[in-house]
Amino acid sequence: MPPPADIVKVAIEWPGAFPKLMEIDQKKPLSAIIKEVCDGWNLPNPETYSLQNADSTNFYITEKNRNNIKNGSILRLTTSAAQMAQQLHERIQSSSMDMKLDALKDLANSSRDITFAQEFINLDGISLLTQMVESGTERYQKLQKIMKPCFGDLLSFTLTAFVELMDHGIVSWDTFSVAFIKKIASYVCKSAMDTAVLQRSLAILESMVLNSQDLYQKVAQEITIGQLIPHLQGTDQDIQTYTIAVINALFLKAPEEKRQFDEENVNILDCPLTEMAHILAQKQLRSIILSNVIRSNKPINDEMAHQLYVLQVLTFNLLEDRMMTKMDPQDQAQRDIIFELRRIAFDVECESNNSGSIEKRKSMYTRDYKKLGFINHVNPAVDFTQIPPGMLALDNMLYFARHHQDAYIRIVLENSSREDKHECPFGRSSIELTKMLCEILKVGELPSENCHDFHPMFFTHDRSFEEFFCICIQLLNKTWKEMRATSEDFNKVMQVVKEQITRALTIKPNSLDQFKSRLQNLSYTEILKLRQSERMNQEDFQSRPILELREKIQPEIMELIKQQRLNRLCEGTCFRKISSRRRQDKFWYCRLSPNHKVLHYGDLEESPQGEVPHDSLQDKLPVADIKAVVTGKDCPHMKEKGALKQNKEVLELAFSVLYESDEYLNFIAPDKHEYCVWTDGLNALLGKEMTSEFTRSDMDTLLNMEMKLRLLDLENIQIPEVPPPIPKEPSNYDFVYDCN
């Protein structure tokens, strides 16, 4: 008979005593359970104790989270959160440097738990920490020369505890003084500062800016772009990430109203949002990020990719003002831009007032504006009253005409010499293309919290959007010619161009030239081929009979993959032992017995050549004893604080076989393929689903091949009613080639 659902079997630890195995009744109050545990160890004052998870989190068990306790959990009897908070509150005020340092270290670890955080905050702990930052650390700055590591650790643990406590959202960010902000900002502005302190200080500034408009004003008075840039020129990617995060936060919260812009003092507070671009360009932020982050030797992690994406979005959002500004047909300065487009295209000088009649000049203007491809030939200013793209389209056209003059003149003259119906209207195309590019890049939209979709090529040029437009307008003209389009096909051409651009962007080109090269390979003919191929796949393989056939075949293919995995396990694999102090590589070998019932393994002196026989492997593990297979951070050898440092590459190749109560066999695969083969094979032995990316890839490949074979065109092929006879066996098998 199964145990009641409300009964949980756990082990409870207490320092210096054997763990106590007991059953917890989830219906009983937690205080009663703690009293029962204390009575078992003859501990007085049970109200001063609490239960805690005995894992890396050390989180307190409360009435709110007690339902998360599972059978087999290991708990720890410990000092209650209130008692612990009181003790640490007193210890961090100790006059002893060593005691203060230990207390702050414990506080930094304990503050991750919201139960403890609430108790410590109730003791006005946040104020105590801010006071220590504002004034308390002054006493120790004199000791920096002789006790620099100690001072760095002291401040680092203080700021870490502060960040962890504030992350729970219990205390408002609006409560902090200017003195505290100045102190945190000073840590960021110093050229030589402890890495941990700098990282925490940047995190605090980012949170202040994002959580309070009032604090934004105060932080912006203390921090300039110039003071942040040196942190991007280092080699620590975490510091670079936090630095870009602070820049993004300041960028995001910058006021939109106009303010006086002082080029001498590039303080962010003094700058309106629309002038942020000038500051970023002046300080060469883009080129510094490109050379020190994007093109550095280190791979970009997810958090850095997200921050670069946010910066990309915020930079493009600077275009929103022009995108949503209509042209004023009465504004002479704006009309002069259109005159400039005409002058560059047709190389005409501005006519004097006496150069012919008004009617003649109007007729000449109308003719030229028609050649330029405007919809309104008489008054092209009207074309730019549509928002979006508003004045942004005119800005792009002028940039193209001035910076790519030969291409601009060629496009205008080339189309003005065609028949009217085959003319690709430059003006109308530019307006619609600008609108399309704004949609593709989502200009005006706030960045997504979980997106990492940044494009390196937009960090390679100070006017990346305009250059992007120049490449795309030439693509549009090329595609128009390839499609032999007429004015009636305008929307069709725009759809093809949009597809060309989005397909080229999917490969994340590293430069604008690489983007241009990708577009060269995406001609209209190639787009048609891709569309046809995708349409066939979608239509042919989405019909009901095809789907039913796939479902019927899929179990057969999965069984084939399973057998392949088990066969590979029977061949065995050599694994490398990794140790923090190893002087030379050590190896061990593991393989599955042919009957799939035992894992044989043992140490080797050197990497073997070929398979290792069973009898040379001293140890064995019955498959029936295996309880589970865990991967990555869940592996016991990945939880150790040793030399592996849990680097990403090792984590992705680690897996463990758990058996009996607390025994395990730890693996680090030589590569990703072996990792997938072994995790799939072990899961198959346990009767579980094979979920690796290689299984999905093999399934897709084999299933598609089998489907195509079964759907071959059998027209005009005679299928016999009686199967053909089985041929006789050959006299010898010398022709067989052993693939192994």
XYZ file of C-alpha atoms in Angstrom:
740
model
C 0.000 0.000 0.000
C 1.543 3.357 -1.042
C 2.277 5.911 1.731
C -0.168 8.815 2.181
C 0.400 11.755 -0.140
C 0.961 14.124 2.771
C 3.827 12.066 4.211
C 7.347 12.900 2.976
C 10.398 10.839 3.918
C 13.494 12.965 4.488
C 16.886 12.964 6.198
C 17.690 15.778 8.649
C 21.257 16.749 9.507
C 22.694 18.413 12.611
C 26.414 19.181 13.045
C 28.152 16.506 15.101
C 25.240 14.060 15.001
C 24.142 11.208 12.739
C 21.461 12.254 10.228
C 17.952 11.538 11.403
C 15.595 9.729 9.044
C 12.007 10.743 9.619
C 8.618 11.142 8.017
C 7.205 14.659 7.775
C 3.465 15.076 7.892
C 2.738 18.075 5.666
C -0.530 18.636 7.532
C 1.262 19.365 10.793
C 2.531 22.909 11.493
C 6.201 23.416 10.662
C 6.857 24.570 14.241
C 5.618 21.232 15.560
C 7.931 19.330 13.221
C 10.919 21.459 14.282
C 10.061 20.843 17.942
C 9.948 17.101 17.305
C 13.389 17.238 15.655
C 14.849 19.325 18.492
C 13.421 16.967 21.109
C 15.099 14.060 19.360
C 18.491 15.746 19.814
C 17.608 17.243 23.241
C 17.948 20.801 21.930
C 16.231 23.522 23.998
C 14.349 26.528 22.592
C 13.022 24.962 19.367
C 11.588 28.346 18.352
C 15.156 29.516 17.601
C 15.663 26.797 14.969
C 14.539 26.319 11.388
C 14.849 23.712 8.669
C 16.987 24.443 5.625
C 17.694 22.703 2.322
C 21.053 20.958 2.611
C 22.027 21.765 -0.977
C 23.891 24.632 -2.619
C 20.932 26.986 -2.143
C 20.633 26.625 1.664
C 17.133 28.110 1.415
C 14.959 28.063 4.525
C 11.884 25.848 4.651
C 8.763 27.911 5.348
C 5.029 27.288 5.386
C 4.906 28.771 1.863
C 7.528 26.564 0.255
C 7.279 23.370 2.346
C 5.273 21.663 -0.403
C 8.435 21.647 -2.537
C 9.998 19.043 -0.232
C 10.335 15.735 -2.092
C 10.837 12.193 -0.870
C 14.523 11.590 -0.252
C 15.337 15.261 0.361
C 18.141 16.115 2.756
C 17.339 18.935 5.184
C 19.437 20.635 7.803
C 18.423 21.871 11.244
C 19.909 25.322 11.641
C 19.550 28.648 13.388
C 16.308 30.392 12.454
C 16.352 33.166 9.870
C 15.526 35.768 12.529
C 18.348 34.574 14.796
C 20.803 34.378 11.906
C 19.889 37.885 10.747
C 20.374 39.252 14.261
C 23.757 37.546 14.627
C 25.054 38.754 11.267
C 23.701 42.252 11.918
C 25.887 42.384 15.033
C 28.926 40.643 13.544
C 29.261 42.954 10.544
C 29.626 45.859 12.966
C 32.541 44.188 14.748
C 35.766 46.128 15.174
C 37.721 43.018 14.182
C 38.570 43.040 10.482
C 38.595 39.221 10.265
C 35.248 38.864 12.029
C 33.697 41.599 9.894
C 34.996 39.958 6.719
C 33.631 36.514 7.651
C 30.283 38.012 8.627
C 29.947 39.913 5.327
C 30.842 36.760 3.395
C 28.111 34.817 5.236
C 25.698 37.697 4.672
C 26.372 37.722 0.939
C 25.577 33.983 0.759
C 22.530 34.091 3.033
C 20.933 37.126 1.356
C 19.911 35.046 -1.648
C 17.184 33.511 0.537
C 14.107 35.750 0.674
C 13.196 34.450 4.149
C 16.519 35.579 5.569
C 16.454 38.770 3.487
C 13.118 39.792 4.975
C 14.411 39.316 8.527
C 17.645 41.202 7.863
C 15.804 44.077 6.168
C 13.430 44.270 9.144
C 16.510 45.032 11.273
C 17.198 48.024 9.002
C 20.039 46.042 7.464
C 19.938 47.880 4.127
C 20.598 51.199 5.876
C 23.485 49.646 7.775
C 25.102 48.434 4.542
C 24.653 51.794 2.809
C 26.192 53.556 5.801
C 29.167 51.187 5.641
C 29.593 52.023 1.964
C 29.220 55.768 2.511
C 31.468 56.177 5.533
C 32.491 52.884 7.113
C 34.868 51.906 4.345
C 36.723 55.199 4.702
C 38.442 53.821 7.792
C 39.870 50.974 5.766
C 41.004 52.903 2.728
C 44.196 53.783 4.560
C 44.868 50.061 4.777
C 44.579 49.510 1.018
C 48.314 49.660 0.424
C 49.129 46.987 2.974
C 45.804 45.086 2.980
C 44.490 45.643 -0.524
C 43.051 42.104 -1.012
C 41.281 42.305 2.341
C 39.818 45.708 1.546
C 38.619 44.504 -1.868
C 36.941 41.441 -0.341
C 35.338 43.548 2.388
C 33.778 45.941 -0.082
C 32.934 43.180 -2.538
C 30.956 41.150 0.023
C 29.201 44.313 1.236
C 28.048 45.225 -2.269
C 27.154 41.609 -3.090
C 24.930 41.382 -0.020
C 23.338 44.714 -0.961
C 22.593 43.540 -4.522
C 21.135 40.215 -3.337
C 18.901 41.938 -0.759
C 17.632 44.522 -3.252
C 16.904 41.856 -5.886
C 14.015 40.558 -3.759
C 12.077 43.778 -4.409
C 11.246 44.341 -0.742
C 12.850 47.798 -0.483
C 12.252 50.662 -2.915
C 15.248 52.004 -4.837
C 14.039 55.587 -4.290
C 15.266 55.608 -0.674
C 19.005 56.004 -1.327
C 21.003 59.141 -0.699
C 23.159 61.118 -3.090
C 26.204 60.260 -0.953
C 25.632 56.545 -1.530
C 25.228 57.079 -5.281
C 28.396 59.178 -5.408
C 30.326 56.466 -3.577
C 29.135 53.713 -5.943
C 29.854 55.922 -8.960
C 33.350 56.606 -7.636
C 34.125 52.878 -7.690
C 33.136 52.799 -11.363
C 35.134 55.905 -12.249
C 38.380 54.745 -10.607
C 40.906 53.401 -13.068
C 42.181 50.599 -10.799
C 39.424 48.882 -8.848
C 38.828 45.341 -7.663
C 36.972 43.395 -10.373
C 34.264 42.108 -8.038
C 33.662 45.595 -6.607
C 33.478 47.101 -10.092
C 31.036 44.421 -11.245
C 28.706 44.924 -8.266
C 28.910 48.720 -8.585
C 27.901 48.582 -12.245
C 25.012 46.243 -11.379
C 23.808 48.646 -8.673
C 23.938 51.647 -11.021
C 22.001 49.758 -13.688
C 19.265 48.792 -11.212
C 19.046 52.353 -9.883
C 18.570 53.814 -13.342
C 16.024 51.213 -14.433
C 13.952 51.319 -11.244
C 13.728 55.047 -10.546
C 13.511 58.085 -12.794
C 14.656 60.241 -9.887
C 17.742 58.077 -9.373
C 18.421 58.257 -13.117
C 18.869 62.004 -12.750
C 21.320 61.519 -9.861
C 23.302 58.708 -11.495
C 23.536 60.596 -14.793
C 25.144 63.514 -12.974
C 27.933 61.230 -11.740
C 28.641 59.000 -14.738
C 29.757 59.955 -18.243
C 30.262 57.825 -21.328
C 33.955 58.648 -21.186
C 34.256 57.123 -17.707
C 32.537 53.914 -18.784
C 34.488 53.331 -22.001
C 37.769 52.136 -20.339
C 35.846 49.190 -18.861
C 34.955 48.081 -22.400
C 38.605 48.060 -23.416
C 39.549 45.363 -20.903
C 39.383 41.600 -21.353
C 36.800 40.700 -18.688
C 33.572 39.972 -20.569
C 31.451 40.183 -17.417
C 32.678 43.738 -16.768
C 32.071 44.610 -20.426
C 28.551 43.194 -20.190
C 27.696 45.160 -17.054
C 29.160 48.321 -18.618
C 27.016 48.033 -21.736
C 24.033 47.283 -19.479
C 24.590 50.595 -17.649
C 24.889 52.460 -20.969
C 21.672 50.804 -22.149
C 19.868 51.720 -18.926
C 20.927 55.364 -19.209
C 20.018 55.314 -22.898
C 16.602 53.780 -22.170
C 15.702 56.276 -19.449
C 17.102 59.389 -21.160
C 14.447 62.158 -21.320
C 13.036 62.896 -24.742
C 12.591 66.634 -24.214
C 15.296 68.891 -25.583
C 18.065 69.975 -23.231
C 21.125 72.077 -23.755
C 23.947 69.994 -25.223
C 27.436 70.840 -24.047
C 30.045 69.086 -26.179
C 32.822 69.805 -23.676
C 31.135 67.917 -20.843
C 29.408 64.875 -22.306
C 27.301 64.249 -19.226
C 24.309 62.113 -20.114
C 21.900 64.178 -18.030
C 22.576 67.247 -20.160
C 21.705 65.428 -23.354
C 18.292 64.737 -24.853
C 17.592 61.305 -26.228
C 17.964 62.502 -29.822
C 21.498 63.737 -29.104
C 22.702 60.468 -27.555
C 23.826 59.362 -31.024
C 26.209 62.323 -31.240
C 27.780 61.430 -27.894
C 28.166 57.767 -28.822
C 29.780 58.770 -32.116
C 32.071 61.310 -30.450
C 33.308 58.822 -27.915
C 33.676 56.106 -30.606
C 31.646 53.726 -28.481
C 30.583 51.704 -31.503
C 34.121 51.069 -32.767
C 35.330 50.221 -29.244
C 32.539 47.648 -28.824
C 33.271 46.265 -32.293
C 36.997 45.766 -31.705
C 36.985 44.805 -28.002
C 33.764 42.791 -27.730
C 32.314 41.609 -31.038
C 35.651 40.857 -32.723
C 37.493 39.682 -29.615
C 38.814 36.136 -29.360
C 36.262 35.212 -26.690
C 32.868 33.827 -27.784
C 29.967 36.116 -26.936
C 27.792 34.664 -24.167
C 23.998 35.007 -24.048
C 23.928 37.943 -21.619
C 26.403 39.945 -23.701
C 24.425 39.119 -26.862
C 21.283 40.409 -25.153
C 22.942 43.670 -24.115
C 24.294 44.204 -27.642
C 20.804 43.550 -29.005
C 19.348 46.108 -26.580
C 21.958 48.695 -27.603
C 21.199 47.976 -31.269
C 17.463 48.466 -30.714
C 17.915 51.666 -28.711
C 20.269 53.067 -31.346
C 17.762 52.413 -34.125
C 15.006 53.902 -31.981
C 16.772 57.249 -32.347
C 15.338 57.196 -35.875
C 11.774 57.151 -34.566
C 11.549 60.935 -34.274
C 12.352 61.447 -37.984
C 10.248 58.428 -38.936
C 7.170 59.989 -37.314
C 7.806 63.560 -38.536
C 5.771 64.726 -41.517
C 7.314 67.051 -44.063
C 6.046 70.591 -44.029
C 5.495 71.549 -47.698
C 5.912 75.197 -46.720
C 9.322 74.672 -45.050
C 11.938 76.008 -47.453
C 14.837 74.143 -45.759
C 13.059 70.825 -46.275
C 12.158 71.737 -49.869
C 15.837 72.523 -50.493
C 16.653 68.856 -49.833
C 14.409 67.867 -52.741
C 16.103 70.522 -54.890
C 19.459 68.984 -53.886
C 18.290 65.527 -55.014
C 17.311 67.012 -58.382
C 20.589 68.923 -58.715
C 22.778 65.858 -58.015
C 20.784 63.610 -60.346
C 20.668 65.912 -63.349
C 23.708 68.143 -62.635
C 21.718 71.353 -62.960
C 22.494 74.663 -61.323
C 19.809 76.475 -59.361
C 18.060 78.623 -61.948
C 17.885 82.345 -61.356
C 14.582 84.089 -61.083
C 14.950 85.435 -64.624
C 15.702 82.152 -66.342
C 12.460 81.711 -68.225
C 8.829 82.025 -67.289
C 7.303 80.560 -64.143
C 5.290 78.097 -66.260
C 8.442 76.927 -68.030
C 10.298 76.369 -64.750
C 7.325 74.513 -63.254
C 7.152 72.306 -66.338
C 10.889 71.545 -66.051
C 10.599 70.764 -62.327
C 7.613 68.498 -62.931
C 9.519 66.608 -65.619
C 12.546 66.078 -63.374
C 10.461 65.065 -60.369
C 8.723 62.498 -62.548
C 12.136 61.103 -63.517
C 13.097 60.975 -59.843
C 10.100 58.710 -59.269
C 7.977 60.848 -56.960
C 4.253 60.122 -56.821
C 3.323 63.810 -56.752
C 5.258 65.306 -59.671
C 4.112 68.853 -59.022
C 4.840 68.994 -55.286
C 6.959 65.986 -54.147
C 6.936 67.295 -50.573
C 3.467 65.772 -50.259
C 5.022 62.286 -50.667
C 6.759 62.689 -47.302
C 3.638 63.493 -45.295
C 2.945 59.776 -44.810
C 4.135 58.475 -41.423
C 5.904 56.202 -41.134
C 8.438 56.719 -42.764
C 8.049 60.516 -42.812
C 11.238 62.559 -43.090
C 13.422 59.493 -42.505
C 12.880 58.461 -46.132
C 14.083 61.855 -47.375
C 17.123 61.626 -45.065
C 18.006 58.247 -46.579
C 17.604 59.512 -50.140
C 19.863 62.507 -49.498
C 22.489 60.293 -47.820
C 22.447 57.929 -50.820
C 22.717 60.827 -53.281
C 25.671 62.408 -51.457
C 27.669 59.369 -50.321
C 26.956 56.976 -53.217
C 26.561 59.559 -55.936
C 27.495 57.351 -58.907
C 25.025 54.620 -57.916
C 22.324 57.229 -57.273
C 22.779 58.933 -60.673
C 22.906 55.562 -62.445
C 19.619 54.382 -60.898
C 17.797 57.653 -61.658
C 19.041 57.985 -65.235
C 18.624 54.286 -65.954
C 14.974 54.338 -64.961
C 14.193 57.680 -66.577
C 15.279 56.219 -69.936
C 12.893 53.243 -69.699
C 9.297 53.074 -70.778
C 6.980 54.554 -68.190
C 5.451 51.224 -67.235
C 8.885 49.574 -66.722
C 10.351 52.448 -64.755
C 11.372 51.657 -61.158
C 10.336 54.883 -59.385
C 13.253 55.906 -57.155
C 11.214 58.261 -54.950
C 8.316 55.905 -54.302
C 10.703 52.945 -53.870
C 12.808 54.817 -51.322
C 9.777 55.769 -49.254
C 8.351 52.232 -49.214
C 11.775 50.666 -48.648
C 12.476 52.921 -45.656
C 9.132 51.928 -44.183
C 9.947 48.243 -44.750
C 13.392 48.507 -43.154
C 11.860 50.158 -40.096
C 9.447 47.217 -39.822
C 12.244 44.641 -40.195
C 14.408 46.348 -37.558
C 11.349 47.191 -35.396
C 12.248 50.856 -35.088
C 10.308 52.435 -32.241
C 9.630 49.211 -30.350
C 11.095 48.559 -26.906
C 13.677 45.755 -26.694
C 12.489 42.290 -25.693
C 13.717 40.949 -22.344
C 14.762 37.545 -23.697
C 16.045 38.361 -27.192
C 19.710 37.931 -28.250
C 19.226 38.856 -31.920
C 21.941 41.429 -32.511
C 23.589 41.930 -35.910
C 27.375 42.521 -35.895
C 27.245 44.434 -39.191
C 25.295 47.309 -37.605
C 28.284 47.958 -35.324
C 30.702 48.373 -38.251
C 29.568 51.844 -39.397
C 28.526 55.072 -37.669
C 25.679 55.494 -40.185
C 24.739 51.837 -40.394
C 21.017 52.370 -41.080
C 21.715 54.740 -43.966
C 24.323 52.344 -45.402
C 21.840 49.505 -44.970
C 19.322 51.531 -46.967
C 21.870 52.253 -49.725
C 22.574 48.548 -50.210
C 18.873 47.677 -50.202
C 17.789 50.393 -52.664
C 20.332 49.070 -55.159
C 19.054 45.553 -54.505
C 15.501 46.750 -55.178
C 16.504 48.227 -58.546
C 18.361 45.006 -59.459
C 15.416 42.807 -58.490
C 13.046 45.059 -60.443
C 15.090 44.436 -63.591
C 15.342 40.684 -62.930
C 11.560 40.466 -62.540
C 11.004 42.667 -65.618
C 8.465 44.402 -63.459
C 5.985 47.093 -64.405
C 4.366 49.707 -62.188
C 1.553 47.216 -61.484
C 4.100 44.787 -59.987
C 5.420 47.271 -57.415
C 4.034 45.432 -54.370
C 5.248 42.061 -55.683
C 8.765 43.427 -56.078
C 8.680 44.828 -52.543
C 7.655 41.410 -51.189
C 10.568 39.723 -52.975
C 13.017 42.381 -51.734
C 11.778 41.944 -48.171
C 12.333 38.199 -48.461
C 15.834 38.740 -49.860
C 16.746 41.078 -46.993
C 15.337 38.885 -44.209
C 16.985 35.758 -45.607
C 20.341 37.564 -45.841
C 20.013 38.788 -42.247
C 19.442 35.274 -40.877
C 23.119 34.349 -41.339
C 24.135 37.333 -39.149
C 26.717 38.829 -41.570
C 29.767 40.284 -39.853
C 29.985 43.310 -42.133
C 27.931 45.301 -44.612
C 30.096 43.918 -47.415
C 29.288 40.369 -46.316
C 25.600 41.297 -46.276
C 25.936 42.665 -49.800
C 27.672 39.465 -50.951
C 24.892 37.367 -49.448
C 22.327 39.392 -51.393
C 24.234 38.679 -54.620
C 23.487 34.982 -54.081
C 19.794 35.660 -53.432
C 18.696 36.714 -56.893
C 15.054 36.614 -57.925
C 15.670 33.239 -59.599
C 17.137 31.841 -56.385
C 14.197 33.165 -54.355
C 11.802 31.375 -56.726
C 13.729 28.118 -56.256
C 13.681 28.470 -52.489
C 9.977 29.258 -52.488
C 9.199 26.275 -54.694
C 11.279 23.932 -52.555
C 9.683 25.139 -49.327
C 6.215 25.048 -50.822
C 6.688 21.463 -51.968
C 7.920 20.419 -48.559
C 5.037 22.157 -46.822
C 2.300 21.020 -49.193
C 3.514 17.504 -49.876
C 4.377 16.630 -46.317
C 1.447 18.314 -44.565
C -1.405 16.386 -46.197
C -3.274 13.940 -43.968
C -2.170 10.695 -45.720
C 1.471 11.791 -45.568
C 1.208 12.683 -41.879
C -0.353 9.288 -41.146
C 2.457 7.553 -43.027
C 5.065 9.535 -41.051
C 3.451 8.505 -37.757
C 3.504 4.892 -38.870
C 7.170 4.969 -39.918
C 8.474 6.999 -36.966
C 8.571 4.131 -34.385
C 10.571 1.997 -36.828
C 13.119 4.772 -37.347
C 13.357 5.415 -33.593
C 14.030 1.714 -32.973
C 16.762 1.819 -35.634
C 18.392 4.818 -33.915
C 18.115 3.073 -30.548
C 19.882 -0.032 -31.867
C 22.641 2.114 -33.344
C 23.180 3.839 -30.011
C 23.324 0.555 -28.098
C 25.740 -0.908 -30.651
C 28.018 2.093 -30.116
C 27.889 1.565 -26.347
C 28.893 -2.065 -26.898
C 31.951 -0.862 -28.829
C 32.851 1.376 -25.878
C 34.518 4.767 -25.533
C 37.682 6.076 -23.942
C 37.051 8.921 -21.499
C 39.651 11.337 -20.156
C 39.958 11.989 -16.442
C 40.173 15.678 -15.626
C 41.856 16.803 -12.446
C 42.857 20.212 -11.143
C 46.391 19.042 -10.429
C 46.976 16.567 -13.199
C 50.393 16.525 -14.773
C 49.478 14.150 -17.538
C 46.272 12.828 -19.016
C 44.749 9.727 -17.459
C 42.136 7.623 -19.214
C 39.418 5.155 -18.413
C 37.268 3.031 -20.682
C 33.629 2.034 -20.492
C 31.595 -0.309 -22.677
C 28.289 -2.153 -22.593
C 28.157 -5.936 -22.635
C 26.662 -7.544 -25.785
C 23.584 -8.678 -23.821
C 23.008 -5.051 -22.683
C 22.973 -6.026 -19.011
C 26.317 -4.807 -17.625
C 28.571 -1.755 -17.992
C 32.253 -2.766 -17.862
C 34.789 -0.053 -17.032
C 38.329 0.415 -15.803
C 41.380 2.697 -15.821
C 43.903 2.733 -18.671
C 47.505 3.885 -18.762
C 47.151 5.496 -22.189
C 44.583 6.116 -24.862
C 43.758 2.747 -26.494
C 43.981 1.905 -30.160
C 40.709 0.184 -31.062
C 38.312 -1.627 -28.728
C 39.233 -2.771 -25.240
C 38.166 -6.355 -24.344
C 35.775 -6.958 -21.442
C 38.214 -9.035 -19.429
C 40.697 -6.146 -19.201
C 38.103 -3.895 -17.517
C 38.127 -4.672 -13.802
C 34.903 -2.985 -12.664
C 31.317 -3.545 -13.692
C 27.920 -2.009 -13.028
C 24.694 -3.954 -13.672
C 22.268 -1.926 -15.788
C 19.465 -3.015 -13.450
C 21.132 -1.051 -10.623
C 21.140 2.259 -12.537
C 18.644 4.676 -10.999
C 19.040 7.724 -13.248
C 21.211 9.573 -15.744
C 21.889 13.250 -15.019
C 23.694 15.849 -17.134
C 25.410 19.234 -16.859
C 25.144 21.083 -13.552
C 23.162 18.228 -11.980
C 26.187 15.941 -12.134
C 27.960 15.317 -8.793
C 31.395 16.085 -10.278
C 30.088 19.412 -11.618
C 28.909 20.480 -8.161
C 32.376 20.166 -6.693
C 34.272 23.393 -5.993
C 37.430 22.014 -7.527
C 39.421 22.931 -10.562
C 36.886 22.419 -13.320
C 35.381 25.815 -12.482
C 32.267 24.596 -14.236
C 33.364 26.095 -17.552
C 30.720 25.901 -20.226
C 32.508 23.433 -22.510
C 32.992 20.866 -19.754
C 29.428 21.345 -18.477
C 28.046 20.562 -21.925
C 29.951 17.263 -22.069
C 29.361 16.046 -18.495
C 26.934 13.287 -17.494
C 26.659 10.855 -14.573
C 25.100 7.465 -13.919
C 23.526 7.287 -10.446
C 23.063 3.905 -8.779
C 22.171 2.563 -5.345
C 21.697 5.333 -2.749
C 24.596 7.724 -3.200
C 26.943 6.035 -5.667
C 27.672 7.461 -9.073
C 29.821 6.995 -12.166
C 30.975 10.300 -13.643
C 31.690 10.900 -17.337
C 33.086 13.772 -19.398
C 32.612 12.904 -23.072
C 35.464 13.587 -25.524
C 33.118 15.510 -27.839
C 29.481 16.408 -28.401
C 28.803 13.387 -30.619
C 29.975 10.895 -27.992
C 28.008 12.794 -25.352
C 24.797 12.392 -27.348
C 25.514 8.725 -28.166
C 26.067 7.822 -24.511
C 23.225 9.819 -22.999
C 20.860 8.452 -25.656
C 22.087 4.905 -25.166
C 21.855 5.037 -21.368
C 18.352 6.530 -21.533
C 17.357 3.792 -23.980
C 18.634 1.151 -21.532
C 16.459 2.718 -18.820
C 13.426 2.754 -21.112
C 13.412 6.555 -21.321
C 13.110 8.847 -24.308
C 16.217 9.762 -26.298
C 16.195 13.564 -26.422
C 19.601 14.637 -27.758
C 19.982 16.975 -30.720
C 21.686 14.170 -32.659
C 18.621 11.966 -32.221
C 16.407 14.719 -33.616
C 18.790 15.231 -36.533
C 19.037 11.500 -37.268
C 15.264 11.168 -37.024
C 14.679 13.984 -39.516
C 17.269 12.654 -41.959
C 16.193 9.015 -41.879
C 12.482 9.809 -41.816
C 12.722 12.140 -44.808
C 14.765 9.588 -46.755
C 12.303 6.807 -45.959
C 9.353 9.014 -46.902
C 10.902 9.931 -50.243
C 11.660 6.279 -50.989
C 8.103 5.245 -50.217
C 6.660 8.103 -52.253
C 8.691 7.460 -55.406
C 6.728 7.874 -58.617
C 5.733 4.323 -59.670
C 3.867 5.283 -62.855
C 4.218 2.763 -65.756
C 6.054 0.316 -63.496
C 4.635 -3.194 -63.447
C 4.318 -4.508 -59.896
C 4.145 -8.329 -60.001
C 1.369 -10.028 -58.112
C 3.704 -12.838 -57.038
C 6.982 -11.882 -55.345
C 10.123 -12.831 -57.277
C 12.083 -15.911 -56.092
C 14.873 -15.461 -53.597
C 18.230 -15.831 -55.383
C 20.645 -18.589 -54.414
C 23.409 -17.805 -51.967
C 26.752 -16.933 -53.594
C 29.537 -19.512 -53.573
C 31.758 -17.171 -51.509
C 31.612 -13.821 -49.761
C 34.967 -12.397 -50.845
C 33.221 -9.388 -52.327
C 32.005 -8.186 -48.915
C 33.790 -5.026 -47.718
C 34.131 -4.562 -43.981
C 33.287 -0.918 -43.315
C 34.828 -1.156 -39.854
